[in-house]
């Protein structure tokens, strides 16, 4: 599994609309041709402790609310399956020695958050159950 991270760019606290971004999660599977691969991808809560209200933090302690979604409308929170969050489930048959699937990760920082300038980050655990 590979993810290059998701960048939201510069945040403007006076902007009246959310700031959206899209990243990619890549999952590679290998095995014998004809093997059936079934899995579920879960994304942990990060520093907030809850996937329904994720926060990035700055080194000085400020918090910036954001979330990750499974859909472009950003209505289905990608989480661990708790609290109404969604997981990604997929299945396919290997046609050769391996296959890589790429999934979009739709991100959003919320508008009008009073935060100080700086770098905001969060670390999430992505798990694949197969």
PDB file of N, CA and C in Angstrom, residues 34-130:
ATOM      1  N   UNK A  34      -5.665 -15.924 -11.284  1.00  0.00           N
ATOM      2  CA  UNK A  34      -6.927 -16.563 -10.965  1.00  0.00           C
ATOM      3  C   UNK A  34      -7.304 -16.483  -9.492  1.00  0.00           C
ATOM      4  N   UNK A  35      -6.364 -16.018  -8.653  1.00  0.00           N
ATOM      5  CA  UNK A  35      -6.652 -15.908  -7.215  1.00  0.00           C
ATOM      6  C   UNK A  35      -7.650 -14.772  -6.970  1.00  0.00           C
ATOM      7  N   UNK A  36      -8.587 -15.031  -6.105  1.00  0.00           N
ATOM      8  CA  UNK A  36      -9.586 -14.023  -5.725  1.00  0.00           C
ATOM      9  C   UNK A  36      -9.025 -13.204  -4.565  1.00  0.00           C
ATOM     10  N   UNK A  37      -9.052 -11.880  -4.699  1.00  0.00           N
ATOM     11  CA  UNK A  37      -8.554 -10.977  -3.665  1.00  0.00           C
ATOM     12  C   UNK A  37      -9.740 -10.168  -3.138  1.00  0.00           C
ATOM     13  N   UNK A  38      -9.966 -10.236  -1.844  1.00  0.00           N
ATOM     14  CA  UNK A  38     -11.062  -9.511  -1.188  1.00  0.00           C
ATOM     15  C   UNK A  38     -10.465  -8.761  -0.007  1.00  0.00           C
ATOM     16  N   UNK A  39     -10.765  -7.470   0.121  1.00  0.00           N
ATOM     17  CA  UNK A  39     -10.188  -6.709   1.219  1.00  0.00           C
ATOM     18  C   UNK A  39     -11.057  -5.512   1.606  1.00  0.00           C
ATOM     19  N   UNK A  40     -10.734  -4.969   2.785  1.00  0.00           N
ATOM     20  CA  UNK A  40     -11.383  -3.771   3.320  1.00  0.00           C
ATOM     21  C   UNK A  40     -10.277  -2.817   3.743  1.00  0.00           C
ATOM     22  N   UNK A  41     -10.417  -1.538   3.371  1.00  0.00           N
ATOM     23  CA  UNK A  41      -9.444  -0.519   3.745  1.00  0.00           C
ATOM     24  C   UNK A  41     -10.096   0.421   4.751  1.00  0.00           C
ATOM     25  N   UNK A  42      -9.432   0.582   5.906  1.00  0.00           N
ATOM     26  CA  UNK A  42      -9.910   1.468   6.972  1.00  0.00           C
ATOM     27  C   UNK A  42      -8.874   2.563   7.201  1.00  0.00           C
ATOM     28  N   UNK A  43      -9.346   3.763   7.515  1.00  0.00           N
ATOM     29  CA  UNK A  43      -8.451   4.868   7.856  1.00  0.00           C
ATOM     30  C   UNK A  43      -8.748   5.288   9.291  1.00  0.00           C
ATOM     31  N   UNK A  44      -7.710   5.312  10.109  1.00  0.00           N
ATOM     32  CA  UNK A  44      -7.846   5.643  11.525  1.00  0.00           C
ATOM     33  C   UNK A  44      -8.198   7.097  11.776  1.00  0.00           C
ATOM     34  N   UNK A  45      -8.369   7.402  13.046  1.00  0.00           N
ATOM     35  CA  UNK A  45      -8.846   8.719  13.470  1.00  0.00           C
ATOM     36  C   UNK A  45      -7.784   9.804  13.432  1.00  0.00           C
ATOM     37  N   UNK A  46      -6.524   9.458  13.583  1.00  0.00           N
ATOM     38  CA  UNK A  46      -5.479  10.470  13.664  1.00  0.00           C
ATOM     39  C   UNK A  46      -5.434  11.107  15.041  1.00  0.00           C
ATOM     40  N   UNK A  47      -4.884  12.308  15.114  1.00  0.00           N
ATOM     41  CA  UNK A  47      -4.641  12.946  16.413  1.00  0.00           C
ATOM     42  C   UNK A  47      -5.912  13.355  17.147  1.00  0.00           C
ATOM     43  N   UNK A  48      -7.029  13.465  16.449  1.00  0.00           N
ATOM     44  CA  UNK A  48      -8.273  13.886  17.107  1.00  0.00           C
ATOM     45  C   UNK A  48      -8.895  12.771  17.941  1.00  0.00           C
ATOM     46  N   UNK A  49      -8.588  11.527  17.598  1.00  0.00           N
ATOM     47  CA  UNK A  49      -9.170  10.402  18.308  1.00  0.00           C
ATOM     48  C   UNK A  49     -10.514   9.957  17.767  1.00  0.00           C
ATOM     49  N   UNK A  50     -11.054  10.676  16.794  1.00  0.00           N
ATOM     50  CA  UNK A  50     -12.325  10.278  16.186  1.00  0.00           C
ATOM     51  C   UNK A  50     -12.292  10.553  14.685  1.00  0.00           C
ATOM     52  N   UNK A  51     -12.670   9.577  13.862  1.00  0.00           N
ATOM     53  CA  UNK A  51     -12.639   9.803  12.418  1.00  0.00           C
ATOM     54  C   UNK A  51     -13.733  10.748  11.917  1.00  0.00           C
ATOM     55  N   UNK A  52     -14.710  11.048  12.743  1.00  0.00           N
ATOM     56  CA  UNK A  52     -15.773  11.961  12.292  1.00  0.00           C
ATOM     57  C   UNK A  52     -15.396  13.428  12.459  1.00  0.00           C
ATOM     58  N   UNK A  53     -14.318  13.717  13.186  1.00  0.00           N
ATOM     59  CA  UNK A  53     -13.888  15.109  13.399  1.00  0.00           C
ATOM     60  C   UNK A  53     -12.367  15.151  13.483  1.00  0.00           C
ATOM     61  N   UNK A  54     -11.701  14.900  12.371  1.00  0.00           N
ATOM     62  CA  UNK A  54     -10.239  14.865  12.349  1.00  0.00           C
ATOM     63  C   UNK A  54      -9.669  16.289  12.474  1.00  0.00           C
ATOM     64  N   UNK A  55      -8.477  16.366  13.057  1.00  0.00           N
ATOM     65  CA  UNK A  55      -7.787  17.650  13.163  1.00  0.00           C
ATOM     66  C   UNK A  55      -6.314  17.488  12.833  1.00  0.00           C
ATOM     67  N   UNK A  56      -5.788  18.485  12.145  1.00  0.00           N
ATOM     68  CA  UNK A  56      -4.349  18.607  11.953  1.00  0.00           C
ATOM     69  C   UNK A  56      -3.856  19.548  13.046  1.00  0.00           C
ATOM     70  N   UNK A  57      -2.622  19.372  13.452  1.00  0.00           N
ATOM     71  CA  UNK A  57      -2.069  20.213  14.513  1.00  0.00           C
ATOM     72  C   UNK A  57      -0.785  20.890  14.028  1.00  0.00           C
ATOM     73  N   UNK A  58      -0.573  22.090  14.556  1.00  0.00           N
ATOM     74  CA  UNK A  58       0.666  22.815  14.278  1.00  0.00           C
ATOM     75  C   UNK A  58       1.638  22.564  15.427  1.00  0.00           C
ATOM     76  N   UNK A  59       2.933  22.805  15.220  1.00  0.00           N
ATOM     77  CA  UNK A  59       3.893  22.628  16.315  1.00  0.00           C
ATOM     78  C   UNK A  59       3.582  23.511  17.526  1.00  0.00           C
ATOM     79  N   UNK A  60       2.905  24.635  17.316  1.00  0.00           N
ATOM     80  CA  UNK A  60       2.585  25.526  18.433  1.00  0.00           C
ATOM     81  C   UNK A  60       1.265  25.172  19.116  1.00  0.00           C
ATOM     82  N   UNK A  61       0.593  24.096  18.654  1.00  0.00           N
ATOM     83  CA  UNK A  61      -0.603  23.615  19.347  1.00  0.00           C
ATOM     84  C   UNK A  61      -1.934  24.009  18.740  1.00  0.00           C
ATOM     85  N   UNK A  62      -1.933  24.769  17.664  1.00  0.00           N
ATOM     86  CA  UNK A  62      -3.196  25.126  17.006  1.00  0.00           C
ATOM     87  C   UNK A  62      -3.765  23.898  16.304  1.00  0.00           C
ATOM     88  N   UNK A  63      -5.105  23.847  16.158  1.00  0.00           N
ATOM     89  CA  UNK A  63      -5.781  22.733  15.481  1.00  0.00           C
ATOM     90  C   UNK A  63      -6.558  23.246  14.277  1.00  0.00           C
ATOM     91  N   UNK A  64      -6.522  22.475  13.201  1.00  0.00           N
ATOM     92  CA  UNK A  64      -7.256  22.806  11.979  1.00  0.00           C
ATOM     93  C   UNK A  64      -8.110  21.600  11.610  1.00  0.00           C
ATOM     94  N   UNK A  65      -9.443  21.773  11.598  1.00  0.00           N
ATOM     95  CA  UNK A  65     -10.359  20.684  11.299  1.00  0.00           C
ATOM     96  C   UNK A  65     -10.376  20.313   9.828  1.00  0.00           C
ATOM     97  N   UNK A  66     -10.417  19.029   9.577  1.00  0.00           N
ATOM     98  CA  UNK A  66     -10.477  18.510   8.210  1.00  0.00           C
ATOM     99  C   UNK A  66     -11.118  17.133   8.248  1.00  0.00           C
ATOM    100  N   UNK A  67     -11.358  16.582   7.076  1.00  0.00           N
ATOM    101  CA  UNK A  67     -11.747  15.182   7.022  1.00  0.00           C
ATOM    102  C   UNK A  67     -11.443  14.592   5.667  1.00  0.00           C
ATOM    103  N   UNK A  68     -11.568  13.256   5.599  1.00  0.00           N
ATOM    104  CA  UNK A  68     -11.332  12.477   4.382  1.00  0.00           C
ATOM    105  C   UNK A  68     -12.608  11.754   4.026  1.00  0.00           C
ATOM    106  N   UNK A  69     -12.851  11.614   2.732  1.00  0.00           N
ATOM    107  CA  UNK A  69     -14.118  11.067   2.257  1.00  0.00           C
ATOM    108  C   UNK A  69     -13.887  10.042   1.153  1.00  0.00           C
ATOM    109  N   UNK A  70     -14.858   9.146   1.004  1.00  0.00           N
ATOM    110  CA  UNK A  70     -14.797   8.133  -0.046  1.00  0.00           C
ATOM    111  C   UNK A  70     -15.436   8.610  -1.342  1.00  0.00           C
ATOM    112  N   UNK A  71     -16.153   9.732  -1.296  1.00  0.00           N
ATOM    113  CA  UNK A  71     -16.900  10.191  -2.470  1.00  0.00           C
ATOM    114  C   UNK A  71     -16.563  11.640  -2.814  1.00  0.00           C
ATOM    115  N   UNK A  72     -16.669  12.004  -4.105  1.00  0.00           N
ATOM    116  CA  UNK A  72     -16.336  13.369  -4.526  1.00  0.00           C
ATOM    117  C   UNK A  72     -17.250  14.438  -3.923  1.00  0.00           C
ATOM    118  N   UNK A  73     -18.451  14.081  -3.528  1.00  0.00           N
ATOM    119  CA  UNK A  73     -19.362  15.042  -2.901  1.00  0.00           C
ATOM    120  C   UNK A  73     -18.962  15.317  -1.446  1.00  0.00           C
ATOM    121  N   UNK A  74     -18.018  14.517  -0.935  1.00  0.00           N
ATOM    122  CA  UNK A  74     -17.517  14.647   0.436  1.00  0.00           C
ATOM    123  C   UNK A  74     -18.647  14.553   1.463  1.00  0.00           C
ATOM    124  N   UNK A  75     -19.459  13.536   1.279  1.00  0.00           N
ATOM    125  CA  UNK A  75     -20.578  13.290   2.190  1.00  0.00           C
ATOM    126  C   UNK A  75     -20.398  12.008   2.996  1.00  0.00           C
ATOM    127  N   UNK A  76     -19.466  11.127   2.587  1.00  0.00           N
ATOM    128  CA  UNK A  76     -19.243   9.841   3.265  1.00  0.00           C
ATOM    129  C   UNK A  76     -17.829   9.818   3.840  1.00  0.00           C
ATOM    130  N   UNK A  77     -17.717   9.997   5.161  1.00  0.00           N
ATOM    131  CA  UNK A  77     -16.408  10.044   5.815  1.00  0.00           C
ATOM    132  C   UNK A  77     -15.739   8.680   5.727  1.00  0.00           C
ATOM    133  N   UNK A  78     -14.486   8.685   5.270  1.00  0.00           N
ATOM    134  CA  UNK A  78     -13.702   7.450   5.192  1.00  0.00           C
ATOM    135  C   UNK A  78     -13.044   7.252   6.547  1.00  0.00           C
ATOM    136  N   UNK A  79     -13.458   6.199   7.242  1.00  0.00           N
ATOM    137  CA  UNK A  79     -12.948   5.943   8.580  1.00  0.00           C
ATOM    138  C   UNK A  79     -12.735   4.477   8.830  1.00  0.00           C
ATOM    139  N   UNK A  80     -13.106   4.072  10.040  1.00  0.00           N
ATOM    140  CA  UNK A  80     -12.907   2.681  10.447  1.00  0.00           C
ATOM    141  C   UNK A  80     -14.211   1.908  10.557  1.00  0.00           C
ATOM    142  N   UNK A  81     -15.298   2.508  10.099  1.00  0.00           N
ATOM    143  CA  UNK A  81     -16.597   1.840  10.140  1.00  0.00           C
ATOM    144  C   UNK A  81     -17.406   2.166  11.383  1.00  0.00           C
ATOM    145  N   UNK A  82     -16.838   2.940  12.310  1.00  0.00           N
ATOM    146  CA  UNK A  82     -17.570   3.317  13.517  1.00  0.00           C
ATOM    147  C   UNK A  82     -18.166   4.714  13.355  1.00  0.00           C
ATOM    148  N   UNK A  83     -19.174   5.016  14.155  1.00  0.00           N
ATOM    149  CA  UNK A  83     -19.746   6.354  14.171  1.00  0.00           C
ATOM    150  C   UNK A  83     -20.307   6.828  12.849  1.00  0.00           C
ATOM    151  N   UNK A  84     -20.736   5.911  12.005  1.00  0.00           N
ATOM    152  CA  UNK A  84     -21.290   6.288  10.707  1.00  0.00           C
ATOM    153  C   UNK A  84     -20.249   6.482   9.617  1.00  0.00           C
ATOM    154  N   UNK A  85     -18.968   6.209   9.917  1.00  0.00           N
ATOM    155  CA  UNK A  85     -17.940   6.335   8.881  1.00  0.00           C
ATOM    156  C   UNK A  85     -17.964   5.121   7.963  1.00  0.00           C
ATOM    157  N   UNK A  86     -17.417   5.308   6.790  1.00  0.00           N
ATOM    158  CA  UNK A  86     -17.387   4.250   5.770  1.00  0.00           C
ATOM    159  C   UNK A  86     -16.006   3.626   5.677  1.00  0.00           C
ATOM    160  N   UNK A  87     -15.980   2.403   5.214  1.00  0.00           N
ATOM    161  CA  UNK A  87     -14.736   1.736   4.845  1.00  0.00           C
ATOM    162  C   UNK A  87     -14.811   1.473   3.347  1.00  0.00           C
ATOM    163  N   UNK A  88     -13.671   1.208   2.746  1.00  0.00           N
ATOM    164  CA  UNK A  88     -13.661   0.859   1.333  1.00  0.00           C
ATOM    165  C   UNK A  88     -13.515  -0.653   1.233  1.00  0.00           C
ATOM    166  N   UNK A  89     -14.441  -1.299   0.575  1.00  0.00           N
ATOM    167  CA  UNK A  89     -14.385  -2.750   0.357  1.00  0.00           C
ATOM    168  C   UNK A  89     -14.262  -2.999  -1.141  1.00  0.00           C
ATOM    169  N   UNK A  90     -13.392  -3.922  -1.505  1.00  0.00           N
ATOM    170  CA  UNK A  90     -13.199  -4.222  -2.924  1.00  0.00           C
ATOM    171  C   UNK A  90     -12.817  -5.690  -3.078  1.00  0.00           C
ATOM    172  N   UNK A  91     -13.001  -6.204  -4.281  1.00  0.00           N
ATOM    173  CA  UNK A  91     -12.638  -7.579  -4.611  1.00  0.00           C
ATOM    174  C   UNK A  91     -12.329  -7.650  -6.099  1.00  0.00           C
ATOM    175  N   UNK A  92     -11.386  -8.499  -6.454  1.00  0.00           N
ATOM    176  CA  UNK A  92     -11.075  -8.720  -7.863  1.00  0.00           C
ATOM    177  C   UNK A  92     -10.329 -10.038  -7.999  1.00  0.00           C
ATOM    178  N   UNK A  93     -10.224 -10.503  -9.230  1.00  0.00           N
ATOM    179  CA  UNK A  93      -9.485 -11.721  -9.544  1.00  0.00           C
ATOM    180  C   UNK A  93      -8.187 -11.336 -10.221  1.00  0.00           C
ATOM    181  N   UNK A  94      -7.068 -11.879  -9.726  1.00  0.00           N
ATOM    182  CA  UNK A  94      -5.775 -11.593 -10.345  1.00  0.00           C
ATOM    183  C   UNK A  94      -5.713 -12.214 -11.734  1.00  0.00           C
ATOM    184  N   UNK A  95      -5.257 -11.434 -12.687  1.00  0.00           N
ATOM    185  CA  UNK A  95      -5.161 -11.933 -14.067  1.00  0.00           C
ATOM    186  C   UNK A  95      -3.731 -12.294 -14.431  1.00  0.00           C
ATOM    187  N   UNK A  96      -2.791 -11.836 -13.646  1.00  0.00           N
ATOM    188  CA  UNK A  96      -1.373 -12.127 -13.878  1.00  0.00           C
ATOM    189  C   UNK A  96      -0.723 -12.342 -12.531  1.00  0.00           C
ATOM    190  N   UNK A  97       0.497 -11.917 -12.398  1.00  0.00           N
ATOM    191  CA  UNK A  97       1.218 -12.077 -11.135  1.00  0.00           C
ATOM    192  C   UNK A  97       0.807 -11.049 -10.091  1.00  0.00           C
ATOM    193  N   UNK A  98       0.232  -9.950 -10.507  1.00  0.00           N
ATOM    194  CA  UNK A  98      -0.146  -8.924  -9.536  1.00  0.00           C
ATOM    195  C   UNK A  98      -0.961  -7.820 -10.183  1.00  0.00           C
ATOM    196  N   UNK A  99      -1.464  -6.949  -9.333  1.00  0.00           N
ATOM    197  CA  UNK A  99      -2.311  -5.854  -9.800  1.00  0.00           C
ATOM    198  C   UNK A  99      -2.248  -4.729  -8.777  1.00  0.00           C
ATOM    199  N   UNK A 100      -2.266  -3.501  -9.251  1.00  0.00           N
ATOM    200  CA  UNK A 100      -2.330  -2.340  -8.372  1.00  0.00           C
ATOM    201  C   UNK A 100      -3.636  -1.609  -8.618  1.00  0.00           C
ATOM    202  N   UNK A 101      -4.346  -1.346  -7.535  1.00  0.00           N
ATOM    203  CA  UNK A 101      -5.577  -0.561  -7.596  1.00  0.00           C
ATOM    204  C   UNK A 101      -5.300   0.797  -6.969  1.00  0.00           C
ATOM    205  N   UNK A 102      -5.849   1.844  -7.569  1.00  0.00           N
ATOM    206  CA  UNK A 102      -5.697   3.201  -7.053  1.00  0.00           C
ATOM    207  C   UNK A 102      -7.063   3.746  -6.679  1.00  0.00           C
ATOM    208  N   UNK A 103      -7.134   4.318  -5.490  1.00  0.00           N
ATOM    209  CA  UNK A 103      -8.395   4.856  -4.985  1.00  0.00           C
ATOM    210  C   UNK A 103      -8.222   6.337  -4.649  1.00  0.00           C
ATOM    211  N   UNK A 104      -9.134   7.169  -5.101  1.00  0.00           N
ATOM    212  CA  UNK A 104      -9.050   8.580  -4.727  1.00  0.00           C
ATOM    213  C   UNK A 104      -9.430   8.772  -3.257  1.00  0.00           C
ATOM    214  N   UNK A 105      -8.745   9.694  -2.610  1.00  0.00           N
ATOM    215  CA  UNK A 105      -9.050  10.095  -1.239  1.00  0.00           C
ATOM    216  C   UNK A 105      -9.440  11.570  -1.321  1.00  0.00           C
ATOM    217  N   UNK A 106     -10.681  11.853  -1.018  1.00  0.00           N
ATOM    218  CA  UNK A 106     -11.203  13.218  -1.128  1.00  0.00           C
ATOM    219  C   UNK A 106     -11.078  13.900   0.236  1.00  0.00           C
ATOM    220  N   UNK A 107     -10.338  15.000   0.273  1.00  0.00           N
ATOM    221  CA  UNK A 107     -10.107  15.704   1.525  1.00  0.00           C
ATOM    222  C   UNK A 107     -10.775  17.071   1.538  1.00  0.00           C
ATOM    223  N   UNK A 108     -11.011  17.563   2.755  1.00  0.00           N
ATOM    224  CA  UNK A 108     -11.626  18.886   2.909  1.00  0.00           C
ATOM    225  C   UNK A 108     -11.181  19.505   4.230  1.00  0.00           C
ATOM    226  N   UNK A 109     -10.704  20.752   4.174  1.00  0.00           N
ATOM    227  CA  UNK A 109     -10.554  21.557   5.381  1.00  0.00           C
ATOM    228  C   UNK A 109     -11.766  22.474   5.419  1.00  0.00           C
ATOM    229  N   UNK A 110     -12.248  22.719   6.609  1.00  0.00           N
ATOM    230  CA  UNK A 110     -13.498  23.466   6.763  1.00  0.00           C
ATOM    231  C   UNK A 110     -13.242  24.970   6.810  1.00  0.00           C
ATOM    232  N   UNK A 111     -14.201  25.719   6.343  1.00  0.00           N
ATOM    233  CA  UNK A 111     -14.065  27.167   6.229  1.00  0.00           C
ATOM    234  C   UNK A 111     -14.118  27.867   7.584  1.00  0.00           C
ATOM    235  N   UNK A 112     -13.570  29.081   7.570  1.00  0.00           N
ATOM    236  CA  UNK A 112     -13.650  30.050   8.680  1.00  0.00           C
ATOM    237  C   UNK A 112     -13.144  29.521  10.027  1.00  0.00           C
ATOM    238  N   UNK A 113     -12.031  28.825   9.994  1.00  0.00           N
ATOM    239  CA  UNK A 113     -11.395  28.404  11.245  1.00  0.00           C
ATOM    240  C   UNK A 113     -10.328  29.437  11.611  1.00  0.00           C
ATOM    241  N   UNK A 114     -10.395  29.946  12.807  1.00  0.00           N
ATOM    242  CA  UNK A 114      -9.466  30.967  13.271  1.00  0.00           C
ATOM    243  C   UNK A 114      -8.184  30.284  13.743  1.00  0.00           C
ATOM    244  N   UNK A 115      -7.216  30.185  12.847  1.00  0.00           N
ATOM    245  CA  UNK A 115      -5.959  29.508  13.164  1.00  0.00           C
ATOM    246  C   UNK A 115      -4.773  30.401  12.814  1.00  0.00           C
ATOM    247  N   UNK A 116      -3.671  30.174  13.498  1.00  0.00           N
ATOM    248  CA  UNK A 116      -2.442  30.907  13.230  1.00  0.00           C
ATOM    249  C   UNK A 116      -1.758  30.338  11.988  1.00  0.00           C
ATOM    250  N   UNK A 117      -1.003  31.166  11.273  1.00  0.00           N
ATOM    251  CA  UNK A 117      -0.220  30.653  10.145  1.00  0.00           C
ATOM    252  C   UNK A 117       0.772  29.592  10.632  1.00  0.00           C
ATOM    253  N   UNK A 118       1.048  28.639   9.781  1.00  0.00           N
ATOM    254  CA  UNK A 118       2.009  27.600  10.129  1.00  0.00           C
ATOM    255  C   UNK A 118       1.764  26.330   9.347  1.00  0.00           C
ATOM    256  N   UNK A 119       2.513  25.321   9.684  1.00  0.00           N
ATOM    257  CA  UNK A 119       2.384  24.016   9.050  1.00  0.00           C
ATOM    258  C   UNK A 119       1.523  23.142   9.954  1.00  0.00           C
ATOM    259  N   UNK A 120       0.494  22.547   9.373  1.00  0.00           N
ATOM    260  CA  UNK A 120      -0.430  21.683  10.108  1.00  0.00           C
ATOM    261  C   UNK A 120      -0.344  20.276   9.527  1.00  0.00           C
ATOM    262  N   UNK A 121      -0.215  19.284  10.399  1.00  0.00           N
ATOM    263  CA  UNK A 121      -0.095  17.903   9.937  1.00  0.00           C
ATOM    264  C   UNK A 121      -0.898  16.966  10.838  1.00  0.00           C
ATOM    265  N   UNK A 122      -1.161  15.797  10.296  1.00  0.00           N
ATOM    266  CA  UNK A 122      -1.785  14.721  11.050  1.00  0.00           C
ATOM    267  C   UNK A 122      -1.238  13.418  10.481  1.00  0.00           C
ATOM    268  N   UNK A 123      -1.133  12.411  11.294  1.00  0.00           N
ATOM    269  CA  UNK A 123      -0.698  11.083  10.841  1.00  0.00           C
ATOM    270  C   UNK A 123      -1.839  10.107  11.066  1.00  0.00           C
ATOM    271  N   UNK A 124      -2.151   9.355  10.030  1.00  0.00           N
ATOM    272  CA  UNK A 124      -3.256   8.404  10.083  1.00  0.00           C
ATOM    273  C   UNK A 124      -2.748   6.995   9.810  1.00  0.00           C
ATOM    274  N   UNK A 125      -3.354   6.038  10.469  1.00  0.00           N
ATOM    275  CA  UNK A 125      -3.043   4.640  10.205  1.00  0.00           C
ATOM    276  C   UNK A 125      -4.067   4.113   9.200  1.00  0.00           C
ATOM    277  N   UNK A 126      -3.567   3.585   8.091  1.00  0.00           N
ATOM    278  CA  UNK A 126      -4.423   2.966   7.083  1.00  0.00           C
ATOM    279  C   UNK A 126      -4.219   1.470   7.199  1.00  0.00           C
ATOM    280  N   UNK A 127      -5.302   0.741   7.426  1.00  0.00           N
ATOM    281  CA  UNK A 127      -5.188  -0.717   7.550  1.00  0.00           C
ATOM    282  C   UNK A 127      -5.936  -1.407   6.433  1.00  0.00           C
ATOM    283  N   UNK A 128      -5.378  -2.521   5.999  1.00  0.00           N
ATOM    284  CA  UNK A 128      -5.988  -3.344   4.957  1.00  0.00           C
ATOM    285  C   UNK A 128      -6.244  -4.711   5.567  1.00  0.00           C
ATOM    286  N   UNK A 129      -7.484  -5.116   5.572  1.00  0.00           N
ATOM    287  CA  UNK A 129      -7.861  -6.433   6.082  1.00  0.00           C
ATOM    288  C   UNK A 129      -8.236  -7.310   4.898  1.00  0.00           C
ATOM    289  N   UNK A 130      -7.576  -8.470   4.801  1.00  0.00           N
ATOM    290  CA  UNK A 130      -7.866  -9.378   3.683  1.00  0.00           C
ATOM    291  C   UNK A 130      -7.936 -10.796   4.156  1.00  0.00           C
TER     292      UNK A 130
END
